[in-house]
Amino acid sequence: MTTVTIDKTAPTRKVKYGSMSRDRTWALRWSYFFLAIFAIFSLTPPIYMLITSLKSSAEISAATNPWWVFHPTLENYVGLLTSNQFLRFFWNSAIVSIFVVTITMLISVPAAFALARMRFWGSTVLATGVFLTYLIPETLLFIPLFKMFAVIGDWSGIQLINRWYVLLILYPTLTVPFCTWIMIGYFASIPKELDEAAIIDGASWFQTLTRIFIPVAFPGIIAATIFAFTVSWAQFLYPLVFTTSTDQLVMPVGIITTLIKGDVFNWGQIMTGALLGAAPPLIIYAFLMDYYIAGLTAGATKG
Amino acid sequence: MADVTLRKVVKRYDEVEAVRGIDLDIADHEFVVLVGPSGCGKSTTLRMIAGLENITDGDIMIGGDVVNDVPPKDRDIAMVFQNYALYPHMTVAENMSFGLRLKRYPKAEIKTRIDEAARMLDIVELVDRKPKQLSGGQRQRVAMGRAIVRNPKVFLFDEPLSNLDAKLRVQMRIEIKKVHQKVRTTTVYVTHDQVEAMTLADRVVVMNHGRIEQIGTPNELYHKPATKFVASFIGSPAMNFIPCRLEDLAGKLHIRLTDRVVFPLPPARAARYQGVPRTDKLVLGLRPEHITEAKPHSEPGVETFDTVLDVTEPMGMETLIYFTLEGAQVCGRVNPNAGARDGGPLRLAVDLNNMHLLNEVTGVVL
């Protein structure tokens, strides 16, 4: 035990308060400094894209200030949004992403529930194994996968290569392991008594999952959904390798392959396409962020 | 409603035996409390009755049927957990009706039952709230409501009051007792708090190291403990244990505490301990209320001696005194006006009519 002596002559309290507030001020200054750097770093490219997308091709190639639009025009937007090809890419991307998110959630949520709660032989090893598969990069996988699909096509006659739906098989190899891992973490944070209470109330495993775990772990499911959507929306390598016909392409690959003709870069439309492509994830983030942050588990147990 | 029977129930985790062969008969309508220190196997026993843990060996019967391999939902039991385990995304009413809805009860029936339970627990105005909008005591009421609406054969409580503050705990204790008086469902209640056990139970089961030490009514356990463990576990402040010897002096049986302090035993006690070998290592067990200040008129079986107090603790209605006897710290309860003070001398009286004699080696009360 230490004894506390109060020296009445020294203005202890005042000095302490002052140093506290000085510490805080400095901490805030540094925070804002680095936040500002970070904001500039990450916002410069989209702003440059926005500026460029509002210029005509002539203005882009002219030697004027690249950070200012002198003759704003929407011709790039009109050009892309009236082009059937671009709308096709957008449509393909949307369909692929929605399917992939659905498939991923249908697989990873029950898988995570089983791995987190139904303690069966080898469940912990399996849980680690699921995470390890996520660590294998796609650059290592695409050649053997391509070969596999080619062989399957030869044997069964089912043509998978150069079809957009091949992506529905490929993307989950990236999204399922990670989403399962996220959901294992969320499910593990739910108190054990909650499923015991449900079991005693007469719920089956399936009912415990659908009526208790999914609603309680909703923030986690939102997080996993956002992740799966972002991955499948932005995926570039697999669609570049596995799809080639213009009607099968998704947006990231479509923009690159159709708007770059030889060494001619249609910069205005490339920037516009990239901006329009970035819109859906942004909108989804904006709407789901509140759910994501809201702590739904509050009040389940003591506290 | 049903009786619960445990026959030689064993629970083994790998190498550790958590429960080592328990026999217990719980009658219909009875309120039985399992009490013991942490790790004594009481919670495991309760969870085996619930069906949340498999039993390694033995039989558990509810209402005469062996339920060893019956899943929890088919045992017709309801459980209240220490941390309430309310479903956070459901309102109070939805929490309480979850089990009934799973069993597809008619809506009107569900509503009647919720209203009834909510009235009984005084949570009528809370039924549309979510658990996070409730206080700890209110959450515990909802958890009890969830058990009541099911109208099960058996209620199981797993340390339901441990998370509440002391004042609320006393209040909820009375609440639980009232509920049991109304619904009369067979109840098994686990706690580590001996006061809770004494106040709630029809019968208390004291457990230690995976075994039952003693089963009895609260008064039996307090006044006739079977072992040193029960004697020390039940009662607060705890029973005093003082090393002692039996001696025959002038044809009468005496108990010697120190070289100076030796008391003749009252006739009833002398007859009872006559057959105890004089060479055994013995311990005198005396509850603090049987060590008081000496009164002017001595009563039979009450002996007096002088001592010097170490510490006194004034409690208001009484003063707890502590002194040392043969290396053992001894606690007594004296009148606040008896003149007890820290380090001061006091003439004390011990009531040997209420003494216990224990074998120090076996821990058995003789």
GROMACS .gro file of N, CA, C and O in nm, chain B residues 27 33 36 39 48 68 81 132 157-158 166-167 174 178 192 199 201 227 241 243 264-265 284 294 297 300 302 323 332:
model
  116
  330ALA      N    1  -3.875  -3.471  -0.412
  330ALA     CA    2  -4.018  -3.501  -0.418
  330ALA      C    3  -4.090  -3.397  -0.503
  330ALA      O    4  -4.039  -3.289  -0.528
  336VAL      N    5  -3.219  -2.706  -0.282
  336VAL     CA    6  -3.105  -2.621  -0.318
  336VAL      C    7  -2.978  -2.704  -0.311
  336VAL      O    8  -2.952  -2.771  -0.211
  339GLY      N    9  -2.260  -2.545  -0.236
  339GLY     CA   10  -2.123  -2.593  -0.216
  339GLY      C   11  -2.027  -2.493  -0.275
  339GLY      O   12  -2.068  -2.401  -0.345
  342GLY      N   13  -1.668  -2.550  -0.804
  342GLY     CA   14  -1.599  -2.672  -0.844
  342GLY      C   15  -1.644  -2.795  -0.768
  342GLY      O   16  -1.582  -2.900  -0.779
  351MET      N   17  -2.681  -3.168  -1.583
  351MET     CA   18  -2.713  -3.306  -1.624
  351MET      C   19  -2.864  -3.330  -1.612
  351MET      O   20  -2.922  -3.398  -1.695
  371ASN      N   21  -3.204  -4.027  -1.930
  371ASN     CA   22  -3.061  -4.022  -1.963
  371ASN      C   23  -3.034  -3.978  -2.106
  371ASN      O   24  -2.944  -3.898  -2.133
  384PHE      N   25  -3.085  -1.894  -1.603
  384PHE     CA   26  -2.939  -1.890  -1.602
  384PHE      C   27  -2.887  -1.774  -1.518
  384PHE      O   28  -2.955  -1.675  -1.496
  435LYS      N   29  -3.227  -0.491  -2.329
  435LYS     CA   30  -3.127  -0.390  -2.294
  435LYS      C   31  -3.188  -0.269  -2.225
  435LYS      O   32  -3.117  -0.188  -2.168
  460PHE      N   33  -3.270  -2.364  -1.152
  460PHE     CA   34  -3.208  -2.232  -1.137
  460PHE      C   35  -3.058  -2.249  -1.122
  460PHE      O   36  -3.012  -2.321  -1.033
  461ASP      N   37  -2.980  -2.183  -1.207
  461ASP     CA   38  -2.834  -2.193  -1.197
  461ASP      C   39  -2.779  -2.060  -1.145
  461ASP      O   40  -2.755  -1.969  -1.224
  469ALA      N   41  -2.631  -0.679  -0.355
  469ALA     CA   42  -2.674  -0.746  -0.232
  469ALA      C   43  -2.820  -0.717  -0.198
  469ALA      O   44  -2.897  -0.807  -0.164
  470LYS      N   45  -2.861  -0.592  -0.212
  470LYS     CA   46  -2.996  -0.553  -0.171
  470LYS      C   47  -3.101  -0.620  -0.262
  470LYS      O   48  -3.201  -0.675  -0.215
  477ILE      N   49  -3.684  -1.334  -0.198
  477ILE     CA   50  -3.822  -1.339  -0.148
  477ILE      C   51  -3.918  -1.360  -0.265
  477ILE      O   52  -4.013  -1.438  -0.257
  481LYS      N   53  -4.191  -1.652  -0.319
  481LYS     CA   54  -4.333  -1.626  -0.343
  481LYS      C   55  -4.382  -1.701  -0.466
  481LYS      O   56  -4.490  -1.762  -0.464
  495HIS      N   57  -2.387  -2.086  -0.454
  495HIS     CA   58  -2.272  -2.107  -0.367
  495HIS      C   59  -2.293  -2.030  -0.236
  495HIS      O   60  -2.208  -2.032  -0.148
  502THR      N   61  -3.237  -1.991   0.323
  502THR     CA   62  -3.362  -1.917   0.323
  502THR      C   63  -3.463  -1.974   0.224
  502THR      O   64  -3.583  -1.963   0.245
  504ALA      N   65  -3.467  -2.303   0.072
  504ALA     CA   66  -3.487  -2.446   0.049
  504ALA      C   67  -3.587  -2.511   0.144
  504ALA      O   68  -3.599  -2.473   0.260
  530THR      N   69  -2.077  -3.353   0.898
  530THR     CA   70  -1.933  -3.350   0.877
  530THR      C   71  -1.878  -3.211   0.908
  530THR      O   72  -1.953  -3.114   0.918
  544PHE      N   73  -1.370  -2.400   1.544
  544PHE     CA   74  -1.314  -2.533   1.566
  544PHE      C   75  -1.192  -2.520   1.656
  544PHE      O   76  -1.096  -2.452   1.620
  546PRO      N   77  -0.907  -2.732   1.888
  546PRO     CA   78  -0.850  -2.863   1.920
  546PRO      C   79  -0.877  -2.896   2.067
  546PRO      O   80  -0.868  -2.807   2.153
  567PRO      N   81  -1.630  -2.967   3.252
  567PRO     CA   82  -1.706  -3.094   3.261
  567PRO      C   83  -1.816  -3.094   3.155
  567PRO      O   84  -1.874  -2.989   3.126
  568LEU      N   85  -1.843  -3.210   3.095
  568LEU     CA   86  -1.947  -3.217   2.993
  568LEU      C   87  -2.082  -3.232   3.058
  568LEU      O   88  -2.095  -3.299   3.161
  587LEU      N   89  -1.338  -2.946   1.900
  587LEU     CA   90  -1.465  -2.897   1.955
  587LEU      C   91  -1.524  -2.797   1.856
  587LEU      O   92  -1.458  -2.701   1.816
  597ALA      N   93  -2.033  -1.394   3.012
  597ALA     CA   94  -2.079  -1.472   3.126
  597ALA      C   95  -2.193  -1.398   3.197
  597ALA      O   96  -2.187  -1.277   3.215
  600HIS      N   97  -2.605  -1.561   3.675
  600HIS     CA   98  -2.659  -1.690   3.717
  600HIS      C   99  -2.621  -1.796   3.615
  600HIS      O  100  -2.661  -1.788   3.500
  603PRO      N  101  -2.716  -2.492   3.375
  603PRO     CA  102  -2.646  -2.622   3.360
  603PRO      C  103  -2.590  -2.638   3.219
  603PRO      O  104  -2.656  -2.605   3.121
  605VAL      N  105  -2.350  -2.469   3.093
  605VAL     CA  106  -2.284  -2.346   3.048
  605VAL      C  107  -2.165  -2.321   3.140
  605VAL      O  108  -2.182  -2.307   3.261
  626PHE      N  109  -1.087  -1.403   1.972
  626PHE     CA  110  -0.973  -1.429   2.060
  626PHE      C  111  -0.907  -1.560   2.016
  626PHE      O  112  -0.960  -1.630   1.929
  635GLY      N  113  -1.694  -1.512   1.891
  635GLY     CA  114  -1.811  -1.519   1.978
  635GLY      C  115  -1.902  -1.401   1.954
  635GLY      O  116  -1.864  -1.304   1.887
   0.00000   0.00000   0.00000
